[in-house]
Coordinates of C-alpha atoms and ligand atoms in Angstrom, one line a residue:
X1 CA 0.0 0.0 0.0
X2 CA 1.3 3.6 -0.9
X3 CA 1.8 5.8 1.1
X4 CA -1.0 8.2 2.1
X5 CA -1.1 12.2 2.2
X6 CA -3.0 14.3 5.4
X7 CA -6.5 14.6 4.4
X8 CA -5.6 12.7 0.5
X9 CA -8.6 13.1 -1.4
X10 CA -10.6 9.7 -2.5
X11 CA -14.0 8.5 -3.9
X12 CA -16.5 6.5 -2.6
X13 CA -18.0 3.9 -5.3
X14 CA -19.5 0.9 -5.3
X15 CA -18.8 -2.7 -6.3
X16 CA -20.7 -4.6 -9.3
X17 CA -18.7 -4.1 -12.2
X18 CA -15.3 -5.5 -13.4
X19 CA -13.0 -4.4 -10.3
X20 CA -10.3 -3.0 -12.9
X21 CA -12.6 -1.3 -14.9
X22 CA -14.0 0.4 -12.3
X23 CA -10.8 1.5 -10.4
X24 CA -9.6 2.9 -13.9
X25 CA -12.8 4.6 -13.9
X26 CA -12.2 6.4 -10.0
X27 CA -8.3 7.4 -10.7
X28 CA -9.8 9.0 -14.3
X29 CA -11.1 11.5 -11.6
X30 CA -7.7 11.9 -10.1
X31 CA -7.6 10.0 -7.1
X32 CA -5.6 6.6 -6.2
X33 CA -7.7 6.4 -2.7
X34 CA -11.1 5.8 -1.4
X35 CA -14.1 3.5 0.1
X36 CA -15.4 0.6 -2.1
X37 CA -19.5 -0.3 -1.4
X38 CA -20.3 -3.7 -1.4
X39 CA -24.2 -3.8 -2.6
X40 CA -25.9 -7.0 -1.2
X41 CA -26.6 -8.8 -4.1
X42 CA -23.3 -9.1 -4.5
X43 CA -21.7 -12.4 -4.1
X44 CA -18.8 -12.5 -1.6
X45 CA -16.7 -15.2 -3.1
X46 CA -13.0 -16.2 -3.2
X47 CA -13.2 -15.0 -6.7
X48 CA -14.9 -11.9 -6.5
X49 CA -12.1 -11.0 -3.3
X50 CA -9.4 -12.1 -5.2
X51 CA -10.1 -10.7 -8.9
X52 CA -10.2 -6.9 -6.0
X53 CA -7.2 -7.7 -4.2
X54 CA -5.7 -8.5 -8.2
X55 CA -7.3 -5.0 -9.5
X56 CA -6.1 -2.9 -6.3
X57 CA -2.8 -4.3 -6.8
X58 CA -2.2 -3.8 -10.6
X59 CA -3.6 0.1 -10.2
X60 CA -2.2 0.6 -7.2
X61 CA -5.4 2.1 -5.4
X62 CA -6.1 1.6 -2.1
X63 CA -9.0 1.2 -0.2
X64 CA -9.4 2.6 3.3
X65 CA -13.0 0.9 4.0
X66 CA -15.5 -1.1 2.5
X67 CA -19.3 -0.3 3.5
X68 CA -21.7 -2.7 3.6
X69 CA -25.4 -2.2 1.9
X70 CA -27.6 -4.7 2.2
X71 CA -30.9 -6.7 0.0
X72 CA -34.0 -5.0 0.9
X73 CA -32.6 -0.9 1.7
X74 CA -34.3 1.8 0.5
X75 CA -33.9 5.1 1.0
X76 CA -36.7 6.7 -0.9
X77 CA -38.1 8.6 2.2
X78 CA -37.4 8.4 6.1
X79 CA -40.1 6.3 7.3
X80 CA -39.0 3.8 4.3
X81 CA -35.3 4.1 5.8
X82 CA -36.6 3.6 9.0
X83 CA -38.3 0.6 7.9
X84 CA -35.6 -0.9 5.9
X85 CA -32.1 0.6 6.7
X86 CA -29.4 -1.6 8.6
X87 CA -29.9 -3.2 11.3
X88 CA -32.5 -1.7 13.1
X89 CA -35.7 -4.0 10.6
X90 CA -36.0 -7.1 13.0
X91 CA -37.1 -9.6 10.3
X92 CA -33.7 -9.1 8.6
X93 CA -31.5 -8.9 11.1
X94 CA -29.8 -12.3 11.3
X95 CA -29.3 -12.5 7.5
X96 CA -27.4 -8.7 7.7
X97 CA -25.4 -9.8 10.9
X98 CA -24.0 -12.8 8.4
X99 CA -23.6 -10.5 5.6
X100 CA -21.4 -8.1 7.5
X101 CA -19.1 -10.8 9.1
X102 CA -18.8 -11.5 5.1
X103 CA -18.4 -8.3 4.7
X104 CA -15.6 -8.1 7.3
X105 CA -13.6 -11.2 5.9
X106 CA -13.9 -9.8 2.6
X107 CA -11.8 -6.6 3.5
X108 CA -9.5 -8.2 5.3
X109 CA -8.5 -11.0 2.3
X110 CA -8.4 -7.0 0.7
X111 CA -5.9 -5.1 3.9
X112 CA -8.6 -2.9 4.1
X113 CA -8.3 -1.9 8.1
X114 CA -12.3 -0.3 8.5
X115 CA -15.9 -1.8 7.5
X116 CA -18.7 0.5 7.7
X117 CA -22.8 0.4 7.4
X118 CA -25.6 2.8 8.3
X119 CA -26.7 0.7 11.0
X120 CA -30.3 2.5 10.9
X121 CA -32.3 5.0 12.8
X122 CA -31.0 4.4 16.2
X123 CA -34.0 5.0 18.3
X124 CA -33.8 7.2 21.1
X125 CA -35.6 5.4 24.2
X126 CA -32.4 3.0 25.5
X127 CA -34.9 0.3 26.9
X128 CA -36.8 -0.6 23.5
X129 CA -36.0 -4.1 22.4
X130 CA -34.8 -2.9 19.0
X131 CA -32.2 -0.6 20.8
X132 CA -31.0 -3.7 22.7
X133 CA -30.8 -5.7 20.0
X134 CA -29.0 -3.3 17.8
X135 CA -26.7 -2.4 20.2
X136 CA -25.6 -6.2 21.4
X137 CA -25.3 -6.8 17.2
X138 CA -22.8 -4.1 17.2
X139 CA -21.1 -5.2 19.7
X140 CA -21.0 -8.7 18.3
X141 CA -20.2 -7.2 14.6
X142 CA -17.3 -4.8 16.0
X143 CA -15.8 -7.9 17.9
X144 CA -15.7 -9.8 14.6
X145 CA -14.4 -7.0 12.2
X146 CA -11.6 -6.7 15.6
X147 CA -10.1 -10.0 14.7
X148 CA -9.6 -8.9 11.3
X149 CA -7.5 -5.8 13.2
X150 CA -10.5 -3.6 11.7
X151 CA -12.5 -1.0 13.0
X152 CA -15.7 -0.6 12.8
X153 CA -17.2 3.0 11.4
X154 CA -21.1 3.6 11.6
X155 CA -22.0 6.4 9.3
X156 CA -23.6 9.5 10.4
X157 CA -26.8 11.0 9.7
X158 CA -29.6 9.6 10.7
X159 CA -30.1 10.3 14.6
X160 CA -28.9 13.3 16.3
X161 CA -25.1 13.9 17.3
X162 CA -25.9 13.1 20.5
X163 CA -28.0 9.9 20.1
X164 CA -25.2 8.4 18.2
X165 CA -22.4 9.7 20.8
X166 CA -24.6 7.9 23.4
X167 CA -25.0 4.5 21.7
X168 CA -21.5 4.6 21.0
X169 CA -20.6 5.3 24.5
X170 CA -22.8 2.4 25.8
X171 CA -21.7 -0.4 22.9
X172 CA -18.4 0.3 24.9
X173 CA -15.5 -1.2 22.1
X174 CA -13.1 0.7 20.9
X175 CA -12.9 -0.2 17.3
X176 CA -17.0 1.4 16.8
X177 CA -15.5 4.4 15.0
X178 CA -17.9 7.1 13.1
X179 CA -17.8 7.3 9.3
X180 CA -18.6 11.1 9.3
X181 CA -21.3 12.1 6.4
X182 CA -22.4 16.0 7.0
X183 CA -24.4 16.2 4.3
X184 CA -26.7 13.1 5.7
X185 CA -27.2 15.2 9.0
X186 CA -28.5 18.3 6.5
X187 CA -30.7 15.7 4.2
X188 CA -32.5 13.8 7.6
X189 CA -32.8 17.5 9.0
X190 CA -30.8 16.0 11.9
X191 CA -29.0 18.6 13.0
X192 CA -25.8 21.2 12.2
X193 CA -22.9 19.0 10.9
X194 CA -20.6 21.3 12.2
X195 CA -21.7 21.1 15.7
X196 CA -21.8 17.7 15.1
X197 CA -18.1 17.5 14.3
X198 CA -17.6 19.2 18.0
X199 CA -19.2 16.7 19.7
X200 CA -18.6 13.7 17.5
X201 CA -15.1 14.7 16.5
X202 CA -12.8 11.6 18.3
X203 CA -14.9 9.1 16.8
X204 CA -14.1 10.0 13.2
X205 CA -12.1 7.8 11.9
X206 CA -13.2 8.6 7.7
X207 CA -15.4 11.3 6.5
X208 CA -17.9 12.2 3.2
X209 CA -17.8 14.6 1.3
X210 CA -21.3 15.4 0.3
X211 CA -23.2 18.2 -0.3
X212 CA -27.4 19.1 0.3
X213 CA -30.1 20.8 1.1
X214 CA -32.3 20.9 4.5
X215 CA -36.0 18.3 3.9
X216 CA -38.8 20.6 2.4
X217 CA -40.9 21.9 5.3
X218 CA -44.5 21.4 3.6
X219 CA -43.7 17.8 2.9
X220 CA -43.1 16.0 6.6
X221 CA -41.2 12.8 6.0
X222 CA -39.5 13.6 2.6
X223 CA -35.5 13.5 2.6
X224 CA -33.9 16.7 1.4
X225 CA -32.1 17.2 -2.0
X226 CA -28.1 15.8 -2.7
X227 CA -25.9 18.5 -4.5
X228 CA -22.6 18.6 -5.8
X229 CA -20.1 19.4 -3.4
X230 CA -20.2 23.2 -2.6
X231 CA -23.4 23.7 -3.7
X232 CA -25.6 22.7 -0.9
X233 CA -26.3 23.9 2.9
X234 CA -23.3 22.2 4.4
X235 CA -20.6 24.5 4.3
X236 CA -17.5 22.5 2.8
X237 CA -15.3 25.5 3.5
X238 CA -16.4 25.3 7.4
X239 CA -16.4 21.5 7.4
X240 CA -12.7 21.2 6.2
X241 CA -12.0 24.1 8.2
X242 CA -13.3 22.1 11.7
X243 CA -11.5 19.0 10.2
X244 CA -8.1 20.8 10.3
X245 CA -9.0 22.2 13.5
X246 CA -9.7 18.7 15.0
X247 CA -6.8 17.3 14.0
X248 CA -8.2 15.2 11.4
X249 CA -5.8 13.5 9.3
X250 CA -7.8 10.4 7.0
X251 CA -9.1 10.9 3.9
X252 CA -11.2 13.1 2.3
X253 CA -13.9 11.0 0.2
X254 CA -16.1 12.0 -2.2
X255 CA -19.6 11.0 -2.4
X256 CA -22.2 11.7 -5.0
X257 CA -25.1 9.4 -5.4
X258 CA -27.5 10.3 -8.3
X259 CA -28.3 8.3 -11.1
X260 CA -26.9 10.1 -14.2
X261 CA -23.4 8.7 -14.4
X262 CA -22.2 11.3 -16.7
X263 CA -23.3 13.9 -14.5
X264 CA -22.1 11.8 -11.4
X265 CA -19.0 11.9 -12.8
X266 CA -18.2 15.5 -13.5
X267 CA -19.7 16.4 -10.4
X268 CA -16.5 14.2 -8.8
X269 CA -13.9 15.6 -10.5
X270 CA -15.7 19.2 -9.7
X271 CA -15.4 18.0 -6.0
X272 CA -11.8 17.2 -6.6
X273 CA -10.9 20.7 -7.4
X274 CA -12.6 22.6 -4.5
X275 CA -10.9 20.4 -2.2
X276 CA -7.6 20.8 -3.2
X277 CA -7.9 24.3 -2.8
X278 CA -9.7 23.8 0.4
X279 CA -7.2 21.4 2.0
X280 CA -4.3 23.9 0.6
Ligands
MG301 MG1 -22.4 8.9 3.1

């Protein structure tokens, strides 16, 4: 593995095509660096780890997580991610608990050191059986992905700053990091991501770079609207700004999740830019 910068800039992308193609595809945008999503339809075979590990080596990229999705998510609005998001939907639980130990083994056949998931809604009231459950499954999942030397980053977003600090602070292992997303915080109408950073700031162990707008008032339950990075309520200048200040020192990875890939695509390498200037 090369050799890392302060605060590199990477990409996160996703799994399903050929692994060479599409790591050809992410240093086109001028990266060597980022987080690889595993969708969970996809099979987690010797061959599908070993044509990756084959790919990362020839191109020299490296990954510094792999995120788990899982059959069955949707995010369309957040009642449906309530419903359906991580760990939190009972009826799937088991079958995600497996996945992610897959998930786990696959990153470490890879050297990747962190996994990462939304977990879900984490719901407030600590004595609900979901909370319980959730909670001992994290615990369970962060010792697995600690054998593999990993840690174990749940992304930010969908609970207050606070809600997440204090499930973290009650699973009680030290590899549960935080895979900071501000633009989530903005998009759930969660709360300021920069405040967040103050509280949540320790924890972060890799960070998004996304950009959005606040949930339409006059439409209770509906997410708000992604942007390109720069373009939406989050503030990148501040957010890098609080990163510095924190002493943050992983990588800066890009994430822009629309449909059109052209468009996806020229949004990254616009996302690039501004953070090179912004990282100076
Ligand atoms: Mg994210």
């Amino acid at each position: 593995m090369q050799p890392l910068r302060e605060m590199e800039i990477g990409v996160m992308f996703w799994a399903g095509g050929d692994p060479r193609a599409t790591l050809r595809e992410v240093k086109s945008l001028g990266v060597r660096v980022g987080q690889l999503g595993v969708p969970g339809s996809l099979p987690l075979d010797e061959a599908t780890a070993s044509s990756w590990k084959q790919a990362l080596e020839a191109e020299q990229f490296t990954l510094v997580t792999v995120f788990a999705a899982y059959e069955g998510e949707s995010y369309a609005d957040i009642p449906t991610v309530q419903r359906t998001v991580g760990f939190i939907p009972p009826a799937t639980r088991a079958e995600r608990e497996a996945r992610t130990y897959a998930i786990s083994d696959f990153a470490a056949a890879l050297g990747v050191p962190s996994i990462a998931c939304h977990i879900g809604f984490v719901p407030d009231d600590t004595e609900s059986p979901d909370y319980k459950a959730v909670r001992e499954m994290v615990r369970r999942v962060a010792d697995y992905a600690a054998r593999h030397g990993q840690t174990f980053a749940l992304e930010t977003g969908q609970e207050p700053a606070r809600v997440l600090l204090r499930f973290i602070e009650d699973v009680a292992r030290p590899n549960v990091r935080i895979n900071f997303d501000p633009a989530n915080m903005i998009l759930y109408g969660t709360g300021d991501p920069i405040e967040a950073l103050d509280l949540l700031g320790p924890l972060v162990i890799s960070v998004h770079c996304k950009d959005g707008d606040w949930p339409p008032r006059d439409r209770p339950g509906a997410l708000g609207v992604e942007r390109p990075l720069g373009q939406g309520s989050v503030g990148i200048e501040r957010f890098i700004q609080k990163l510095k200040q924190l002493g943050y020192r992983g990588t800066l990875n890009i994430e822009r999740e629309i449909e059109d890939r052209e468009q996806r695509l020229a949004d990254i390498r616009m996302a690039v830019q501004l953070l090179e200037r912004l990282r100076g």
